[in-house]
Short mmCIF file of C-alpha atoms and ligand atoms in Angstrom, two decimals:
data_model
loop_
_atom_site.label_atom_id
_atom_site.label_comp_id
_atom_site.label_asym_id
_atom_site.label_seq_id
_atom_site.Cartn_x
_atom_site.Cartn_y
_atom_site.Cartn_z
CA MET A 437 -17.16 -0.79 8.76
CA LYS A 438 -18.73 2.10 10.64
CA PHE A 439 -16.35 3.88 13.04
CA THR A 440 -17.68 6.03 15.88
CA LEU A 441 -16.43 7.34 19.20
CA ASP A 442 -17.97 6.47 22.53
CA SER A 443 -16.74 7.88 25.80
CA THR A 444 -18.86 5.57 27.99
CA LEU A 445 -16.74 3.94 30.68
CA ALA A 446 -15.17 0.73 29.33
CA THR A 447 -16.79 -1.39 32.04
CA ALA A 448 -20.24 0.11 31.50
CA ILE A 449 -20.43 -0.06 27.74
CA GLU A 450 -22.90 -2.58 26.29
CA THR A 451 -20.94 -4.19 23.51
CA ALA A 452 -20.57 -7.58 21.91
CA CYS A 453 -16.84 -7.37 22.55
CA LEU A 454 -14.60 -5.05 24.52
CA VAL A 455 -11.03 -4.95 23.17
CA ILE A 456 -8.19 -4.21 25.60
CA GLY A 457 -4.41 -4.66 25.83
CA VAL A 458 -2.20 -5.98 28.64
CA PHE A 459 1.56 -5.92 29.17
CA GLU A 460 3.68 -8.70 30.58
CA LYS A 461 4.62 -8.33 34.26
CA ALA A 462 3.41 -4.75 34.43
CA PRO A 463 0.50 -2.99 36.13
CA LEU A 464 -2.70 -3.02 34.10
CA GLN A 465 -3.40 0.24 32.25
CA GLY A 466 -6.46 2.14 31.10
CA ALA A 467 -9.45 -0.04 30.23
CA ALA A 468 -7.66 -3.17 31.47
CA GLU A 469 -7.24 -1.62 34.89
CA LEU A 470 -10.91 -0.60 34.95
CA VAL A 471 -11.99 -4.11 33.96
CA ASP A 472 -9.84 -5.58 36.69
CA GLN A 473 -11.27 -3.27 39.33
CA ALA A 474 -14.86 -3.86 38.23
CA SER A 475 -14.36 -7.63 38.25
CA ALA A 476 -12.76 -7.65 41.71
CA GLY A 477 -9.32 -8.56 40.37
CA ALA A 478 -10.51 -11.34 38.06
CA LEU A 479 -8.45 -10.15 35.06
CA GLN A 480 -5.23 -10.02 37.04
CA GLN A 481 -5.96 -13.49 38.43
CA LEU A 482 -6.55 -14.92 34.97
CA ILE A 483 -3.24 -13.45 33.86
CA GLU A 484 -1.44 -14.93 36.87
CA SER A 485 -3.01 -18.36 36.34
CA GLY A 486 -1.91 -18.29 32.71
CA ASP A 487 -5.46 -18.34 31.33
CA VAL A 488 -4.91 -14.94 29.75
CA SER A 489 -1.66 -14.54 27.85
CA THR A 490 0.25 -11.29 27.98
CA ASP A 491 2.66 -12.45 25.25
CA TRP A 492 2.97 -10.07 22.35
CA LYS A 493 0.59 -11.08 19.50
CA ASP A 494 -1.45 -13.48 21.68
CA ALA A 495 -5.18 -12.94 22.03
CA THR A 496 -7.57 -14.41 24.62
CA LEU A 497 -11.35 -14.14 24.60
CA LEU A 498 -13.18 -13.93 27.93
CA HIS A 499 -16.92 -14.35 28.37
CA GLY A 500 -19.31 -12.74 30.81
CA LEU A 501 -16.81 -11.28 33.24
CA GLU A 502 -18.64 -10.19 36.40
CA GLY A 503 -18.95 -6.43 36.83
CA VAL A 504 -18.37 -5.70 33.17
CA ALA A 505 -21.28 -4.87 30.85
CA ALA A 506 -19.56 -6.21 27.70
CA LYS A 507 -20.61 -9.71 26.58
CA ARG A 508 -17.03 -10.61 25.76
CA ILE A 509 -13.61 -9.17 26.37
CA LEU A 510 -10.82 -9.67 23.85
CA VAL A 511 -7.50 -9.34 25.65
CA LEU A 512 -4.48 -8.62 23.49
CA GLY A 513 -1.06 -9.53 24.82
CA CYS A 514 1.45 -6.72 24.32
CA GLY A 515 4.54 -8.43 25.73
CA GLU A 516 7.29 -6.59 27.56
CA SER A 517 6.57 -2.91 27.96
CA GLU A 518 10.25 -1.99 27.37
CA LYS A 519 10.14 -3.64 23.94
CA PHE A 520 6.81 -2.12 22.99
CA ASN A 521 6.79 0.47 20.24
CA SER A 522 4.64 1.78 17.41
CA VAL A 523 5.32 -1.24 15.18
CA ARG A 524 4.40 -3.71 17.92
CA PHE A 525 1.28 -1.70 18.69
CA ASP A 526 0.31 -1.81 15.03
CA ASN A 527 0.82 -5.60 15.01
CA VAL A 528 -1.41 -5.94 18.08
CA CYS A 529 -4.14 -3.97 16.32
CA ALA A 530 -3.84 -6.24 13.29
CA ILE A 531 -4.16 -9.34 15.48
CA ALA A 532 -7.26 -7.86 17.11
CA GLY A 533 -8.69 -7.14 13.67
CA ARG A 534 -8.09 -10.67 12.45
CA PHE A 535 -9.57 -12.20 15.60
CA LEU A 536 -12.72 -10.10 15.33
CA ARG A 537 -13.06 -10.87 11.63
CA ASP A 538 -12.78 -14.60 12.26
CA HIS A 539 -15.23 -14.59 15.15
CA ILE A 540 -19.03 -14.41 15.21
CA VAL A 541 -19.08 -10.86 16.57
CA THR A 542 -19.86 -8.09 14.08
CA SER A 543 -19.25 -5.13 16.38
CA ALA A 544 -16.82 -4.19 19.12
CA HIS A 545 -15.70 -1.39 21.42
CA VAL A 546 -11.97 -0.81 21.11
CA CYS A 547 -9.80 0.57 23.92
CA LEU A 548 -6.41 -0.53 22.56
CA HIS A 549 -5.26 3.06 22.29
CA ASP A 550 -5.31 3.29 26.11
CA ILE A 551 -2.00 1.44 26.06
CA GLU A 552 1.11 3.55 26.40
CA VAL A 553 3.27 3.52 23.29
CA SER A 554 6.39 5.66 23.34
CA GLN A 555 6.49 8.56 20.88
CA THR A 556 2.86 8.21 19.84
CA THR A 557 -0.31 10.20 20.45
CA ASP A 558 -3.82 9.12 21.27
CA TYR A 559 -4.78 10.42 17.83
CA TRP A 560 -2.28 8.17 16.08
CA ARG A 561 -3.18 5.10 18.14
CA ILE A 562 -6.91 5.46 17.42
CA ARG A 563 -6.16 5.95 13.75
CA GLN A 564 -3.90 2.90 13.50
CA ALA A 565 -6.36 0.74 15.43
CA ALA A 566 -9.17 1.70 13.06
CA VAL A 567 -7.11 1.25 9.89
CA ASN A 568 -5.91 -2.17 11.04
CA LEU A 569 -9.43 -3.30 11.89
CA GLU A 570 -10.61 -2.36 8.42
CA ARG A 571 -7.65 -3.98 6.69
CA ALA A 572 -8.15 -7.20 8.61
CA ASN A 573 -11.88 -7.13 7.91
CA TYR A 574 -11.35 -7.34 4.15
CA ARG A 575 -12.10 -10.63 2.41
CA TYR A 576 -11.82 -11.29 -1.28
CA THR A 577 -15.30 -12.30 -2.45
CA THR A 578 -15.59 -11.10 -6.04
CA THR A 579 -15.14 -14.48 -7.70
CA LYS A 580 -15.63 -16.76 -4.71
CA VAL A 581 -18.93 -16.93 -2.88
CA PRO A 582 -18.24 -17.23 0.85
CA LYS A 583 -19.47 -20.46 2.45
CA ASP A 584 -22.56 -20.22 4.69
CA ASP A 585 -20.61 -21.01 7.82
CA ASP A 586 -18.11 -18.20 7.31
CA ASN A 587 -18.06 -15.72 10.17
CA GLN A 588 -19.59 -12.42 9.22
CA PRO A 589 -17.32 -9.43 8.77
CA MET A 590 -17.41 -6.61 11.30
CA THR A 591 -19.99 -3.95 10.52
CA SER A 592 -19.15 -1.38 13.20
CA ALA A 593 -16.59 -0.47 15.80
CA THR A 594 -16.67 2.15 18.51
CA PHE A 595 -13.50 3.61 19.94
CA SER A 596 -13.20 4.99 23.42
CA GLY A 597 -12.86 8.74 23.21
CA GLY A 598 -14.67 12.01 22.70
CA ALA A 599 -15.56 14.16 19.72
CA GLU A 600 -12.02 15.62 19.65
CA MET A 601 -10.88 12.32 18.12
CA ASN A 602 -13.25 12.52 15.15
CA ALA A 603 -10.43 13.76 12.95
CA ALA A 604 -8.44 10.60 13.70
CA LEU A 605 -11.34 8.43 12.54
CA LYS A 606 -11.83 10.57 9.45
CA GLU A 607 -8.19 10.02 8.55
CA ALA A 608 -8.55 6.31 9.28
CA ARG A 609 -11.47 6.12 6.84
CA GLY A 610 -9.27 7.66 4.18
CA PHE A 611 -6.40 5.23 4.75
CA ALA A 612 -8.78 2.29 4.93
CA LYS A 613 -10.51 3.21 1.70
CA GLY A 614 -7.16 3.46 -0.06
CA TYR A 615 -5.84 0.20 1.34
CA LEU A 616 -9.00 -1.75 0.48
CA ARG A 617 -9.09 -0.38 -3.06
CA SER A 618 -5.47 -1.37 -3.54
CA LYS A 619 -5.98 -4.83 -2.01
CA GLU A 620 -8.99 -5.59 -4.16
CA LEU A 621 -7.31 -4.46 -7.38
CA GLY A 622 -4.26 -6.55 -6.48
CA ASN A 623 -6.26 -9.67 -5.73
CA LEU A 624 -8.51 -9.57 -8.78
CA PRO A 625 -7.53 -12.09 -11.44
CA PRO A 626 -5.73 -10.79 -14.53
CA ASN A 627 -8.59 -11.75 -16.84
CA ILE A 628 -10.77 -9.27 -14.96
CA CYS A 629 -8.28 -6.66 -13.82
CA ASN A 630 -6.76 -5.71 -17.19
CA PRO A 631 -5.77 -2.22 -18.37
CA ALA A 632 -9.38 -1.35 -19.28
CA PHE A 633 -10.51 -2.41 -15.81
CA LEU A 634 -7.96 -0.10 -14.19
CA ALA A 635 -9.35 2.66 -16.40
CA ASP A 636 -12.95 1.83 -15.42
CA THR A 637 -12.03 1.81 -11.73
CA SER A 638 -10.39 5.21 -12.13
CA ARG A 639 -13.54 6.48 -13.82
CA GLU A 640 -15.62 5.26 -10.89
CA ILE A 641 -13.35 7.19 -8.50
CA ALA A 642 -13.43 10.29 -10.70
CA ASN A 643 -17.23 10.21 -10.72
CA SER A 644 -17.35 10.06 -6.92
CA TYR A 645 -15.66 13.40 -6.24
CA ASP A 646 -16.42 16.84 -7.70
CA ASN A 647 -12.78 17.93 -7.65
CA VAL A 648 -11.42 14.87 -9.47
CA SER A 649 -11.00 14.68 -13.23
CA LEU A 650 -9.88 11.86 -15.46
CA GLU A 651 -8.20 11.43 -18.80
CA ILE A 652 -7.51 8.09 -20.47
CA LEU A 653 -5.16 7.77 -23.40
CA ASP A 654 -5.56 4.78 -25.71
CA GLU A 655 -2.85 3.27 -27.88
CA ASP A 656 -3.45 5.64 -30.81
CA GLN A 657 -3.16 8.68 -28.57
CA MET A 658 0.01 7.30 -26.99
CA ALA A 659 1.44 6.61 -30.45
CA GLU A 660 0.89 10.27 -31.31
CA LEU A 661 2.93 11.16 -28.23
CA LYS A 662 5.64 8.71 -29.42
CA MET A 663 5.41 6.53 -26.31
CA SER A 664 7.06 3.63 -28.12
CA ALA A 665 8.62 2.04 -25.05
CA LEU A 666 5.29 1.76 -23.25
CA LEU A 667 3.49 0.59 -26.38
CA ALA A 668 6.12 -2.06 -27.13
CA VAL A 669 5.38 -3.82 -23.85
CA GLY A 670 1.66 -4.17 -24.56
CA ARG A 671 2.05 -5.13 -28.20
CA GLY A 672 1.84 -8.87 -27.56
CA SER A 673 -1.49 -8.54 -25.77
CA ASP A 674 -5.04 -8.25 -27.08
CA ASN A 675 -5.80 -6.07 -24.07
CA GLY A 676 -4.94 -2.58 -25.26
CA SER A 677 -2.55 -0.50 -23.17
CA LYS A 678 -3.86 2.61 -21.40
CA LEU A 679 -2.36 5.67 -19.84
CA ILE A 680 -4.66 6.72 -17.01
CA ILE A 681 -4.42 10.25 -15.61
CA LEU A 682 -6.38 11.13 -12.47
CA LYS A 683 -6.28 14.72 -11.22
CA TYR A 684 -7.36 15.90 -7.81
CA GLN A 685 -7.60 19.59 -7.06
CA GLY A 686 -7.55 20.40 -3.35
CA LYS A 687 -5.74 23.72 -3.69
CA ASP A 688 -5.65 26.65 -6.11
CA GLU A 689 -4.58 25.78 -9.62
CA SER A 690 -1.24 27.57 -9.41
CA SER A 691 0.02 25.22 -6.69
CA GLN A 692 2.41 22.60 -8.13
CA PRO A 693 1.00 19.07 -7.86
CA ALA A 694 2.48 15.99 -6.30
CA VAL A 695 2.60 13.38 -9.06
CA LEU A 696 2.42 9.64 -8.45
CA VAL A 697 3.17 7.18 -11.25
CA GLY A 698 2.19 3.53 -10.96
CA LYS A 699 3.40 0.46 -12.83
CA GLY A 700 0.20 -1.21 -14.00
CA ILE A 701 1.32 -4.44 -15.65
CA THR A 702 -1.91 -6.37 -15.16
CA PHE A 703 -0.09 -9.60 -15.98
CA ASP A 704 3.62 -10.10 -16.48
CA SER A 705 4.31 -13.35 -18.31
CA GLY A 706 7.78 -12.06 -19.12
CA GLY A 707 6.81 -11.75 -22.79
CA LEU A 708 9.05 -13.63 -25.23
CA SER A 709 11.62 -13.84 -22.40
CA LEU A 710 8.94 -16.03 -20.82
CA LYS A 711 9.01 -16.55 -17.07
CA PRO A 712 9.16 -20.12 -15.68
CA GLY A 713 5.76 -21.69 -15.04
CA ALA A 714 6.05 -22.05 -11.27
CA ASN A 715 4.38 -19.14 -9.47
CA MET A 716 3.68 -17.30 -12.69
CA GLU A 717 0.12 -16.66 -11.48
CA GLN A 718 1.61 -14.29 -8.90
CA MET A 719 2.45 -11.92 -11.72
CA LYS A 720 -1.18 -10.78 -11.57
CA TYR A 721 0.12 -8.61 -8.71
CA ASP A 722 2.45 -6.79 -11.09
CA MET A 723 0.01 -3.89 -11.05
CA GLY A 724 0.60 -3.42 -7.31
CA GLY A 725 2.25 -0.04 -7.91
CA ALA A 726 -0.76 1.13 -9.93
CA ALA A 727 -3.15 -0.25 -7.30
CA SER A 728 -1.40 1.66 -4.55
CA VAL A 729 -1.24 4.97 -6.38
CA ILE A 730 -4.94 4.64 -7.26
CA GLY A 731 -5.71 3.70 -3.64
CA THR A 732 -3.63 6.61 -2.35
CA PHE A 733 -5.38 8.94 -4.75
CA GLU A 734 -8.75 7.79 -3.47
CA ALA A 735 -7.60 8.18 0.14
CA CYS A 736 -6.57 11.79 -0.53
CA ALA A 737 -9.82 12.58 -2.31
CA GLU A 738 -11.78 10.97 0.55
CA MET A 739 -9.92 13.12 3.09
CA GLN A 740 -10.12 16.15 0.77
CA LEU A 741 -6.48 17.01 1.51
CA PRO A 742 -5.51 20.60 0.68
CA ILE A 743 -3.04 19.60 -2.05
CA ASN A 744 -3.04 19.09 -5.78
CA LEU A 745 -2.39 15.51 -6.75
CA ILE A 746 -2.00 13.77 -10.09
CA CYS A 747 -1.87 10.04 -10.44
CA VAL A 748 -0.65 8.46 -13.67
CA VAL A 749 -0.99 4.75 -14.33
CA ALA A 750 0.91 3.02 -17.12
CA ALA A 751 -1.36 0.04 -17.76
CA ALA A 752 -0.37 -2.80 -20.07
CA GLU A 753 -0.16 -6.57 -20.26
CA ASN A 754 3.18 -8.24 -21.05
CA MET A 755 2.50 -11.27 -23.26
CA PRO A 756 4.36 -13.40 -25.81
CA ASP A 757 2.82 -13.25 -29.28
CA GLY A 758 3.69 -13.03 -32.97
CA ASN A 759 3.32 -9.30 -32.59
CA ALA A 760 5.21 -9.04 -29.29
CA TYR A 761 8.37 -6.98 -28.88
CA ARG A 762 11.57 -8.98 -28.92
CA PRO A 763 14.98 -9.18 -27.29
CA GLY A 764 17.22 -7.23 -29.64
CA ASP A 765 14.62 -4.61 -30.52
CA VAL A 766 15.73 -1.02 -30.16
CA LEU A 767 12.93 1.27 -28.97
CA THR A 768 12.82 5.04 -29.20
CA SER A 769 11.21 6.31 -26.02
CA MET A 770 9.04 9.42 -25.82
CA SER A 771 12.09 11.31 -24.51
CA GLY A 772 13.97 10.49 -27.72
CA LYS A 773 16.44 8.25 -25.87
CA THR A 774 16.88 4.83 -27.46
CA ILE A 775 16.68 1.57 -25.54
CA GLU A 776 18.02 -1.82 -26.54
CA VAL A 777 15.76 -4.57 -25.23
CA LEU A 778 17.81 -7.49 -23.93
CA ASN A 779 15.05 -9.03 -21.88
CA THR A 780 11.33 -8.49 -22.47
CA ASP A 781 10.78 -9.36 -18.80
CA ALA A 782 12.37 -6.06 -17.76
CA GLU A 783 9.17 -4.37 -18.97
CA GLY A 784 8.25 -2.25 -15.96
CA ARG A 785 10.99 0.31 -16.59
CA LEU A 786 9.87 0.55 -20.23
CA VAL A 787 6.30 1.53 -19.42
CA LEU A 788 7.46 3.80 -16.61
CA CYS A 789 10.06 5.70 -18.59
CA ASP A 790 7.44 7.01 -21.01
CA ALA A 791 4.96 7.71 -18.21
CA LEU A 792 7.64 9.67 -16.33
CA THR A 793 8.52 11.66 -19.44
CA TYR A 794 4.82 12.41 -19.92
CA CYS A 795 4.62 13.75 -16.34
CA GLN A 796 7.08 16.57 -16.97
CA ARG A 797 4.19 18.61 -18.42
CA PHE A 798 2.67 18.83 -14.93
CA ASN A 799 5.68 20.64 -13.44
CA PRO A 800 5.54 18.36 -10.38
CA ALA A 801 6.49 19.57 -6.91
CA VAL A 802 7.47 15.98 -6.33
CA LEU A 803 7.41 12.98 -8.66
CA ILE A 804 7.23 9.46 -7.25
CA ASP A 805 6.93 6.24 -9.19
CA VAL A 806 5.73 3.09 -7.48
CA ALA A 807 6.40 -0.29 -9.05
CA THR A 808 6.83 -4.01 -8.52
CA LEU A 809 9.95 -3.50 -10.55
CA THR A 810 12.48 -6.15 -9.53
CA GLY A 811 12.67 -9.53 -7.83
CA ALA A 812 15.96 -8.21 -6.45
CA ALA A 813 14.02 -5.81 -4.21
CA VAL A 814 12.52 -8.85 -2.48
CA VAL A 815 15.98 -10.39 -2.14
CA ALA A 816 17.28 -7.16 -0.60
CA LEU A 817 14.60 -6.25 1.94
CA GLY A 818 12.15 -9.15 1.97
CA HIS A 819 8.52 -8.36 2.67
CA HIS A 820 9.01 -5.91 5.49
CA ALA A 821 9.92 -2.78 3.59
CA SER A 822 9.52 -1.13 0.21
CA VAL A 823 12.75 -0.08 -1.45
CA ILE A 824 13.18 3.69 -1.76
CA MET A 825 15.68 5.35 -4.12
CA SER A 826 16.28 9.02 -4.73
CA LYS A 827 19.12 11.46 -5.08
CA HIS A 828 17.23 13.89 -2.86
CA ASP A 829 18.19 13.05 0.71
CA GLU A 830 15.44 15.19 2.16
CA LEU A 831 12.80 13.47 0.05
CA VAL A 832 14.11 10.05 1.07
CA ASN A 833 13.92 11.05 4.71
CA GLU A 834 10.37 12.33 4.29
CA LEU A 835 9.32 9.04 2.68
CA ILE A 836 11.02 6.90 5.32
CA GLU A 837 9.44 8.97 8.07
CA ALA A 838 6.00 8.69 6.47
CA GLY A 839 6.47 4.92 6.24
CA ASP A 840 7.44 4.75 9.90
CA THR A 841 4.39 6.77 10.94
CA ALA A 842 1.98 4.67 8.91
CA VAL A 843 3.81 1.45 9.86
CA ASP A 844 4.19 0.75 6.16
CA ARG A 845 7.92 1.05 6.08
CA GLY A 846 10.41 1.83 3.39
CA TRP A 847 14.21 1.68 3.35
CA ARG A 848 16.77 3.29 1.13
CA LEU A 849 19.10 1.80 -1.45
CA PRO A 850 21.70 4.04 -3.13
CA ILE A 851 21.27 5.24 -6.67
CA TRP A 852 24.82 6.41 -7.26
CA ASP A 853 26.01 7.18 -10.78
CA ASP A 854 28.65 4.47 -10.35
CA TYR A 855 25.97 1.93 -11.29
CA GLN A 856 24.95 3.69 -14.51
CA SER A 857 27.69 2.06 -16.58
CA GLN A 858 25.94 -1.31 -16.22
CA LEU A 859 23.31 0.00 -18.64
CA LYS A 860 25.72 0.69 -21.52
CA SER A 861 24.61 -0.66 -24.89
CA ASP A 862 26.42 -0.95 -28.21
CA TYR A 863 23.25 -0.31 -30.16
CA ALA A 864 21.29 2.26 -28.18
CA ASP A 865 21.59 4.93 -25.51
CA MET A 866 21.00 2.23 -22.92
CA LYS A 867 19.90 -1.35 -22.53
CA ASN A 868 16.94 -2.38 -20.40
CA VAL A 869 18.85 -4.70 -18.05
CA GLY A 870 21.93 -4.11 -15.91
CA GLY A 871 23.07 -7.66 -15.21
CA MET A 872 23.17 -9.72 -12.04
CA ALA A 873 24.68 -7.15 -9.69
CA ALA A 874 22.40 -4.67 -7.89
CA GLY A 875 19.32 -5.47 -9.98
CA SER A 876 17.02 -3.06 -8.12
CA ILE A 877 19.51 -0.21 -8.29
CA THR A 878 20.21 -0.52 -12.01
CA ALA A 879 16.45 -0.50 -12.61
CA GLY A 880 16.30 2.72 -10.60
CA CYS A 881 19.25 4.09 -12.59
CA PHE A 882 17.38 3.36 -15.80
CA LEU A 883 14.40 5.42 -14.59
CA SER A 884 16.66 8.23 -13.36
CA ARG A 885 17.58 8.93 -16.98
CA PHE A 886 14.00 10.02 -17.61
CA THR A 887 13.56 12.22 -14.54
CA LYS A 888 16.47 14.65 -14.89
CA GLY A 889 15.81 17.90 -13.03
CA GLN A 890 12.79 16.50 -11.17
CA ARG A 891 12.41 16.07 -7.44
CA TRP A 892 11.96 12.36 -8.04
CA ALA A 893 11.90 9.18 -5.97
CA HIS A 894 11.43 5.58 -7.01
CA ILE A 895 9.66 3.05 -4.78
CA ASP A 896 10.08 -0.65 -5.58
CA CYS A 897 7.20 -2.41 -3.81
CA ALA A 898 7.84 -5.91 -5.22
CA GLY A 899 8.35 -7.23 -1.67
CA SER A 900 5.70 -5.26 0.17
CA THR A 901 2.62 -5.21 -2.03
CA TRP A 902 1.69 -8.86 -1.73
CA ILE A 903 2.53 -11.84 0.43
CA TRP A 904 4.03 -14.81 -1.32
CA GLY A 905 3.36 -18.43 -0.56
CA GLY A 906 1.15 -19.53 2.36
CA ASP A 907 -0.91 -16.58 3.55
CA LYS A 908 -1.23 -15.22 0.05
CA GLY A 909 -2.78 -12.01 -1.08
CA SER A 910 -2.41 -8.33 -1.71
CA THR A 911 -1.42 -6.18 1.27
CA GLY A 912 -2.51 -2.92 -0.36
CA ARG A 913 0.92 -1.48 0.44
CA PRO A 914 2.46 1.05 0.11
CA VAL A 915 -0.82 3.01 0.36
CA GLY A 916 0.00 3.83 3.99
CA LEU A 917 3.43 5.26 3.27
CA LEU A 918 2.22 7.31 0.31
CA THR A 919 -0.92 8.61 1.99
CA GLN A 920 1.02 9.65 5.09
CA PHE A 921 3.61 11.35 2.89
CA LEU A 922 0.87 13.40 1.19
CA ILE A 923 -0.78 14.24 4.53
CA ASN A 924 2.59 15.53 5.70
CA GLN A 925 2.93 17.63 2.53
CA ALA A 926 -0.49 19.19 3.03
N1 BES B 728 7.49 -7.82 -12.24
C1 BES B 728 8.83 -8.29 -12.26
C2 BES B 728 9.52 -8.12 -10.92
C3 BES B 728 9.16 -9.11 -9.87
C4 BES B 728 9.57 -10.42 -9.97
C5 BES B 728 8.45 -8.72 -8.78
C6 BES B 728 9.26 -11.32 -8.97
C7 BES B 728 8.13 -9.60 -7.78
C8 BES B 728 8.54 -10.91 -7.89
C9 BES B 728 9.64 -7.52 -13.30
O1 BES B 728 8.94 -7.14 -14.42
C10 BES B 728 10.73 -8.43 -13.75
O2 BES B 728 10.44 -9.42 -14.33
N2 BES B 728 11.94 -8.07 -13.40
C11 BES B 728 13.08 -8.86 -13.73
C12 BES B 728 14.14 -7.94 -14.27
C13 BES B 728 15.27 -8.65 -14.93
C14 BES B 728 14.80 -9.31 -16.20
C15 BES B 728 16.34 -7.64 -15.22
C16 BES B 728 13.55 -9.55 -12.45
O3 BES B 728 13.46 -8.95 -11.37
O4 BES B 728 13.97 -10.69 -12.53
MN1 MN B 729 8.89 -8.64 -15.92
ZN1 ZN B 730 6.92 -6.85 -14.18
#
């Protein structure tokens, strides 16, 4: 979608659809007030008669309002002004985006950022409006041809404002690019999006920017590095495992990079510890961590942030097979630490531990892994927040704040040493499962053993990266949180 700014008066602008917001029982603001004045009080009357809802998340479409040049006006209810905040604003923008996507219009003029939202700037509101429009505009079409009667996606949007807001739209384009990349990778079926596909996608990104380079390690190269934990996971699959390393240089070489590591299990059957059949197809999303670090990487390259960034994806497929790794196996990880496998379905931590060890060579300023690591993360926080774990309070706070700003929130779980004893094994330095209690935390504890001395955080996005059940599909998260975090570092 093309984003531009247009400072023409909201009532004078010739557009297929003017998008405005209204509060409940409060004076009309900004564009809504202008529309009301130009239409001799018609908007206010429609609100009073109940024809236009001011309820939060409601949307009403008006046609041919007298005195207003726009063909249509989309009125977004914002609810009570006292309850309104950045999250509610973001939701309103998403509703607007969905409405426009599902309607015949293909362009609009957006004035939603006229609405007052406490503790936000015009810049932020324009950015969030644009990102939400683009996210809502996405449809999966790669393996399903849209029906003829489908409404066309939006092709352009103008936002009220002058040239000084161009930076906000530039940032929005970055976020949107990252989110859409992540969504598409998440939604693609596992027979298409396999480890080699993740590598090809990374190559495509690397070829698009002069200051991006790429390295891909195949199984032989990983064997030379003694990455036996990662390789064990992919051994039951005919799709060879890959370690994908994307490097972005936005600053002089001596500057320590931020390093993102993504779990890229392109399908998680559970392996020999096979998962139950129901909902197993959802395990195509088990590369959601990889999708979001790749998306975030692309967002940063698109914005040309003045930072150095490295993105490492541990890509493998977890399948049962005569050659698959087994419960009872003891693996020697790249770090030299031994791991007793008690459940081949706890595979994410096995690919990540070797990827994290590999990352030490980059001397990271900050090291963050992102993974759909545990079902327990969904039990703990549901779909509203990613789980964040780190021993570095400041880093946790920075990540939570970034999530708040991008409205892609994260929340902390502890990673105290008290939990480490659950990983004790009689046959190895540790086992790969920690039992029923605190499943997300013991997974984090497992990873912590491979990140000693690093400024490291673990993000479990099992709940946030896709929506289960009804309104299914990849959300692209936590691209927003990560991208905002990197913007704040820059
Ligand atoms: N990819 C799953 C985690 C997952 C499960 C995410 C369901 C989203 C929904 C992971 O590889 C896994 O299977 N984890 C196990 C760990 C257990 C065997 C210790 C889990 O969470 O049940
Ligand atoms: Mn698993
Ligand atoms: Zn998994």
